[in-house]
Coordinates of C-alpha atoms in Angstrom, one line a residue:
M25 CA -21.0 -11.4 12.0
S26 CA -23.1 -12.4 9.0
A27 CA -23.9 -16.0 8.2
G28 CA -21.6 -17.3 5.5
V29 CA -18.8 -14.8 6.2
S30 CA -15.7 -16.1 8.0
D31 CA -13.6 -14.1 10.5
E32 CA -10.8 -13.8 8.0
Q33 CA -13.2 -12.6 5.3
A34 CA -14.7 -10.1 7.6
L35 CA -11.3 -8.6 8.4
V36 CA -10.5 -8.2 4.7
L37 CA -14.0 -6.7 4.1
A38 CA -13.6 -4.2 6.9
R39 CA -10.8 -2.2 5.3
A40 CA -10.1 -3.5 1.8
G41 CA -13.7 -4.3 1.0
T42 CA -15.1 -1.0 2.1
T43 CA -12.3 0.9 0.3
A44 CA -13.0 -1.0 -3.0
W45 CA -16.8 -0.5 -2.6
H46 CA -16.4 3.3 -2.1
L47 CA -13.9 3.6 -5.0
L48 CA -16.6 2.1 -7.3
R49 CA -19.8 3.4 -5.8
T50 CA -19.0 6.7 -4.0
C51 CA -16.2 8.1 -6.1
A52 CA -16.3 6.6 -9.6
H53 CA -20.1 6.1 -9.7
L54 CA -19.4 3.0 -11.9
R55 CA -22.3 2.4 -14.2
P56 CA -23.3 -0.9 -16.0
D57 CA -21.3 -1.6 -19.2
E58 CA -18.6 1.0 -18.4
S59 CA -15.0 -0.2 -18.8
I60 CA -12.8 -0.1 -15.8
V61 CA -9.0 -0.5 -15.2
V62 CA -8.0 -1.8 -11.8
H63 CA -4.3 -1.2 -11.2
N64 CA -2.6 -3.7 -8.8
A65 CA -5.5 -6.0 -9.3
A66 CA -4.1 -8.8 -7.3
S67 CA -3.7 -6.7 -4.1
E68 CA -6.4 -7.0 -1.4
I69 CA -8.2 -3.8 -2.6
G70 CA -7.7 -4.6 -6.2
A71 CA -8.9 -8.2 -5.9
I72 CA -12.2 -7.1 -4.3
A73 CA -12.5 -4.2 -6.8
V74 CA -12.2 -6.6 -9.7
Q75 CA -14.9 -8.8 -8.3
L76 CA -17.2 -5.9 -7.4
A77 CA -16.9 -4.4 -10.8
R78 CA -18.0 -7.7 -12.3
S79 CA -20.8 -7.9 -9.8
F80 CA -21.9 -4.3 -10.5
A81 CA -22.2 -5.2 -14.3
A82 CA -19.1 -3.3 -15.5
G83 CA -18.5 -3.7 -19.2
R84 CA -14.8 -4.7 -19.6
V85 CA -12.7 -5.2 -16.5
I86 CA -9.0 -4.6 -17.3
A87 CA -6.4 -5.6 -14.7
T88 CA -2.9 -4.4 -14.5
E89 CA -0.2 -6.3 -12.6
S90 CA 3.6 -6.6 -12.6
S91 CA 4.1 -10.3 -12.9
Q92 CA 2.5 -13.1 -15.0
A93 CA 1.4 -14.9 -11.8
R94 CA -0.4 -11.9 -10.5
R95 CA -2.0 -11.3 -13.8
R96 CA -3.3 -14.9 -13.8
K97 CA -4.7 -14.3 -10.4
A98 CA -6.6 -11.2 -11.6
L99 CA -8.1 -13.2 -14.4
K100 CA -9.2 -15.9 -12.0
L101 CA -10.9 -13.2 -9.9
G102 CA -13.0 -12.1 -12.9
A103 CA -10.9 -9.6 -15.0
D104 CA -11.6 -9.9 -18.7
I105 CA -7.9 -9.2 -19.5
A106 CA -4.8 -8.5 -17.6
V107 CA -1.9 -6.5 -18.9
E108 CA 1.7 -5.6 -17.8
S109 CA 1.7 -2.6 -15.4
D110 CA 5.0 -1.1 -16.6
R111 CA 4.3 2.6 -17.3
D112 CA 6.1 2.6 -20.7
G113 CA 3.4 2.1 -23.2
L114 CA 0.7 1.5 -20.6
A115 CA -1.8 3.9 -22.1
N116 CA -1.6 2.0 -25.4
R117 CA -1.9 -1.4 -23.7
L118 CA -5.0 -0.2 -21.9
V119 CA -6.7 1.0 -25.0
R120 CA -5.9 -2.2 -26.8
A121 CA -7.2 -4.2 -23.8
N122 CA -10.4 -2.2 -24.1
E123 CA -10.8 -3.4 -27.7
G124 CA -9.4 -0.2 -29.1
G125 CA -11.5 2.2 -27.1
Q126 CA -10.6 4.6 -24.3
V127 CA -11.6 3.5 -20.7
D128 CA -14.3 4.9 -18.6
V129 CA -12.9 4.4 -15.0
V130 CA -9.5 3.8 -13.6
L131 CA -8.7 2.9 -10.0
D132 CA -5.1 4.2 -9.3
P133 CA -3.4 3.2 -6.0
G134 CA -0.4 5.4 -7.0
G135 CA 2.0 6.1 -9.7
M136 CA -0.2 5.5 -12.8
L137 CA -1.9 8.8 -13.1
T138 CA -0.3 10.1 -16.3
A139 CA -0.6 6.8 -18.2
S140 CA -4.1 6.3 -17.0
S141 CA -5.2 9.8 -18.0
D142 CA -3.8 9.2 -21.6
A143 CA -6.2 6.2 -21.9
L144 CA -9.2 7.9 -20.4
A145 CA -12.4 8.5 -22.4
P146 CA -14.4 11.7 -22.3
F147 CA -16.3 11.9 -19.1
G148 CA -14.0 9.3 -17.7
R149 CA -13.0 9.2 -14.0
I150 CA -9.7 8.3 -12.3
V151 CA -9.9 7.5 -8.6
C152 CA -6.6 8.0 -6.8
F153 CA -6.5 6.3 -3.4
G154 CA -2.9 5.4 -2.5
T155 CA -0.3 7.3 -0.6
D156 CA 2.2 7.3 -3.5
Q157 CA 0.4 10.0 -5.5
D158 CA 3.3 12.2 -6.5
E159 CA 2.3 12.6 -10.2
S160 CA 0.4 15.5 -11.6
I161 CA -1.6 16.0 -14.8
K162 CA -2.5 19.2 -16.6
L163 CA -5.9 20.7 -16.0
T164 CA -6.3 21.4 -19.7
G165 CA -6.2 17.7 -20.4
L166 CA -9.0 17.1 -17.9
L167 CA -11.1 20.0 -19.3
S168 CA -10.6 19.2 -22.9
G169 CA -11.9 15.7 -22.3
S170 CA -14.5 16.4 -19.6
R171 CA -12.5 14.1 -17.4
A172 CA -12.3 13.9 -13.6
V173 CA -9.6 12.9 -11.1
I174 CA -11.1 12.0 -7.7
G175 CA -9.2 11.4 -4.5
F176 CA -10.2 8.9 -1.8
R177 CA -9.0 8.2 1.7
F178 CA -10.5 5.4 3.7
E179 CA -10.0 7.3 7.0
H180 CA -12.7 9.9 6.0
T181 CA -15.4 7.2 5.9
L182 CA -14.7 6.5 9.6
Q183 CA -16.2 9.9 10.4
R184 CA -19.4 8.9 8.6
P185 CA -20.8 5.6 10.1
D186 CA -23.6 5.6 7.5
M187 CA -20.9 5.2 4.7
I188 CA -19.4 2.2 6.4
A189 CA -22.8 0.6 7.1
R190 CA -23.9 0.8 3.5
A191 CA -20.7 -0.7 2.2
V192 CA -20.5 -3.5 4.8
S193 CA -24.1 -4.4 4.3
E194 CA -23.7 -5.0 0.6
L195 CA -20.3 -6.6 0.9
F196 CA -21.4 -9.1 3.5
G197 CA -24.5 -9.9 1.4
L198 CA -22.4 -10.5 -1.7
T199 CA -20.0 -12.7 0.3
S200 CA -22.7 -14.7 2.0
A201 CA -24.3 -15.3 -1.5
G202 CA -21.0 -16.5 -2.8
R203 CA -20.6 -13.7 -5.3
L204 CA -17.5 -12.2 -3.6
R205 CA -14.5 -14.0 -2.3
P206 CA -12.5 -11.7 -0.1
V207 CA -9.1 -13.2 0.7
A208 CA -6.0 -11.8 2.4
T209 CA -3.3 -11.3 -0.2
D210 CA 0.5 -10.7 -0.1

């Protein structure tokens, strides 16, 4: 246990934190000043991803959530803007939320692939990490925009202890320094 990290925080960091860290660092390769969409931003993984994106110097952090209360929570966590997650018109809302530009990175826990791809900038990346990934997009859309869709499963990191160690080290350091507030969510 690291100083300044409670048992409850450590539990959240163990799974949700390492997942969020790998979504941003390993899969999306988030760079400073890039815009990012975090779907389900008030979930455990989403809440940490919003905070990490801010900590990693993302440009614009855009949260999506289904209710006004959950959107307010995402804003308190550090999102620049939070929009309704309903799929109808979502791509347009994401572009408007990004001040009229397409987005660089999208974290998709499931069900938002088509709308997300319609808002994705050239060389943008969508990271799919949920179990509800029943959508598909056309390869020509990816190729024409030099875009990528990346899949991630937490279970695969368990086979690579070095991957867990890097994530946990940075996550515990950020939490101890007060720059990350991992909390269990509903």
